[in-house]
XYZ file of C-alpha atoms in Angstrom:
179
model
C 24.207 -6.507 29.587
C 23.378 -7.302 33.193
C 22.349 -4.870 35.937
C 23.046 -1.558 34.175
C 21.008 1.610 33.767
C 21.234 3.294 30.354
C 19.534 6.594 29.364
C 20.158 7.448 25.753
C 18.986 10.735 24.043
C 18.994 8.932 20.650
C 18.639 5.329 19.585
C 20.028 2.486 21.637
C 21.419 -0.937 20.281
C 22.298 -3.793 22.524
C 24.202 -6.666 20.802
C 24.001 -9.203 23.763
C 21.380 -10.604 25.988
C 19.664 -8.019 28.363
C 19.163 -9.031 32.080
C 18.171 -7.112 35.086
C 18.575 -3.684 33.403
C 16.801 -0.403 33.080
C 17.066 0.853 29.517
C 15.668 4.120 28.245
C 16.102 5.773 24.853
C 14.318 8.819 23.506
C 14.497 7.236 20.120
C 14.440 3.564 19.099
C 15.799 0.493 21.038
C 17.264 -2.510 19.135
C 17.768 -5.647 21.323
C 19.484 -8.018 18.958
C 19.386 -11.132 21.213
C 16.522 -10.670 23.615
C 15.562 -9.941 27.245
C 15.554 -12.168 30.329
C 14.225 -9.704 32.830
C 13.774 -11.744 35.984
C 10.975 -9.241 36.851
C 13.544 -6.438 37.370
C 14.011 -5.212 33.808
C 12.344 -2.070 32.509
C 12.625 -0.947 28.932
C 11.193 2.403 27.662
C 11.543 4.003 24.278
C 10.170 7.137 22.839
C 10.121 5.400 19.516
C 10.112 1.696 18.455
C 11.401 -1.394 20.236
C 12.754 -4.490 18.408
C 13.765 -7.639 20.180
C 14.042 -11.308 19.499
C 12.195 -12.249 22.655
C 11.201 -10.550 25.872
C 10.682 -12.353 29.232
C 9.634 -11.146 32.743
C 9.988 -7.421 31.854
C 8.115 -4.100 31.733
C 8.256 -2.626 28.314
C 6.926 0.784 27.202
C 7.128 2.095 23.593
C 5.917 5.436 22.134
C 6.115 3.780 18.727
C 5.770 0.154 17.603
C 7.148 -2.991 19.216
C 8.416 -5.961 17.201
C 9.514 -9.389 18.656
C 8.862 -13.111 18.267
C 7.856 -13.966 21.842
C 6.595 -12.230 25.019
C 6.723 -14.266 28.268
C 5.119 -12.942 31.406
C 5.827 -9.329 30.736
C 3.973 -6.101 31.026
C 3.960 -4.434 27.596
C 2.496 -0.957 26.782
C 2.655 0.334 23.207
C 1.275 3.549 21.688
C 1.686 2.053 18.178
C 1.325 -1.490 16.917
C 2.761 -4.666 18.504
C 3.811 -7.180 15.865
C 4.960 -10.619 16.849
C 6.692 -12.027 13.899
C 7.818 -15.581 13.201
C 5.929 -18.778 12.507
C 5.440 -19.546 16.208
C 5.146 -16.031 17.570
C 3.274 -16.044 20.892
C 2.301 -14.021 24.024
C 2.167 -16.162 27.141
C 1.324 -14.586 30.557
C 1.464 -11.033 31.604
C -0.376 -8.108 29.964
C -0.153 -6.416 26.666
C -1.876 -3.296 25.330
C -1.401 -1.448 21.980
C -3.364 1.568 20.803
C -2.713 0.621 17.141
C -3.367 -3.097 17.453
C -1.629 -6.406 17.935
C -0.578 -8.957 15.324
C 0.316 -12.412 16.680
C 0.123 -16.123 15.865
C -0.809 -17.415 19.408
C -2.041 -15.866 22.618
C -2.035 -17.704 26.062
C -1.546 -21.322 26.584
C -3.414 -24.446 27.631
C -2.022 -24.457 31.158
C -4.019 -21.468 32.249
C -1.360 -18.852 32.640
C -3.253 -15.576 32.800
C -2.653 -13.456 29.678
C -4.335 -10.014 29.221
C -4.516 -8.477 25.786
C -5.921 -4.971 24.916
C -6.003 -3.288 21.602
C -7.205 0.209 20.742
C -6.773 1.839 24.053
C -3.830 2.431 26.493
C -4.097 1.475 30.209
C -3.807 5.100 31.056
C -6.831 6.042 28.948
C -8.809 3.129 30.290
C -8.060 4.270 33.819
C -9.163 7.807 32.916
C -12.503 6.338 31.491
C -13.083 4.580 34.829
C -12.527 7.744 36.818
C -14.845 9.747 34.513
C -17.553 7.191 34.910
C -17.247 7.412 38.720
C -17.436 11.190 38.531
C -20.583 11.020 36.187
C -22.279 8.593 38.660
C -21.488 10.976 41.620
C -22.979 13.985 39.696
C -26.028 11.978 38.722
C -26.616 10.842 42.372
C -26.164 14.473 43.597
C -28.629 15.746 40.890
C -31.234 13.193 41.976
C -30.835 14.589 45.563
C -31.326 18.068 44.432
C -34.441 17.142 42.303
C -35.830 15.360 45.329
C -35.227 18.433 47.559
C -37.082 20.639 44.988
C -39.982 18.178 44.879
C -40.154 18.198 48.696
C -40.465 21.949 48.640
C -43.191 21.749 46.084
C -45.088 19.162 47.954
C -44.833 21.032 51.207
C -45.933 24.280 49.550
C -49.086 22.558 48.062
C -49.926 20.934 51.446
C -49.719 24.344 53.237
C -51.314 26.303 50.447
C -48.165 28.483 50.203
C -46.168 29.528 47.150
C -42.642 28.256 47.739
C -41.234 29.281 44.304
C -39.173 32.187 45.827
C -38.127 30.426 48.921
C -34.416 31.112 49.182
C -33.631 27.435 50.014
C -35.580 26.259 46.951
C -33.873 28.817 44.750
C -30.507 27.600 45.975
C -31.412 24.046 45.084
C -32.366 25.238 41.599
C -29.087 27.066 41.185
C -27.187 23.912 42.203
C -29.244 21.777 39.730
C -28.294 24.239 36.868
C -24.627 24.054 37.946
C -24.432 20.307 37.922
């Protein structure tokens, strides 16, 4: 299968080698030979994906993924990635699986960058980063509000004036409660 786009509502089985394709199935995908993606192949399944090997491809599964070898591919899995076989390996690319990853070998001695994440999806990881940035911004704003309230109190003590009901100070207190 070379250069085709397939969108299946159920399961999808490919008997031959997959090259330069876009494959999508709402169910499971069975790739009986393997995938030589040349960086242009995208495979997405709502369910499981099973292949002999996957090279230079982007793969996304809502279920589990089973293969022998992954080479320089981007793999995202909501279930478990299982690399079976005595010499199963991941070399290059990135791989993440919410349910975990089972494999014999990861990376190689030549320094090809290989990223592995288990227990969290890249989307959730990105959400965590955004939430941390928002928390930091709120904390910084809260510190500015506290500093403004302290400045009112210091100024009031210096002048011998009660600033407790000053509308600007009350506005800062309201902002502090909101944040």
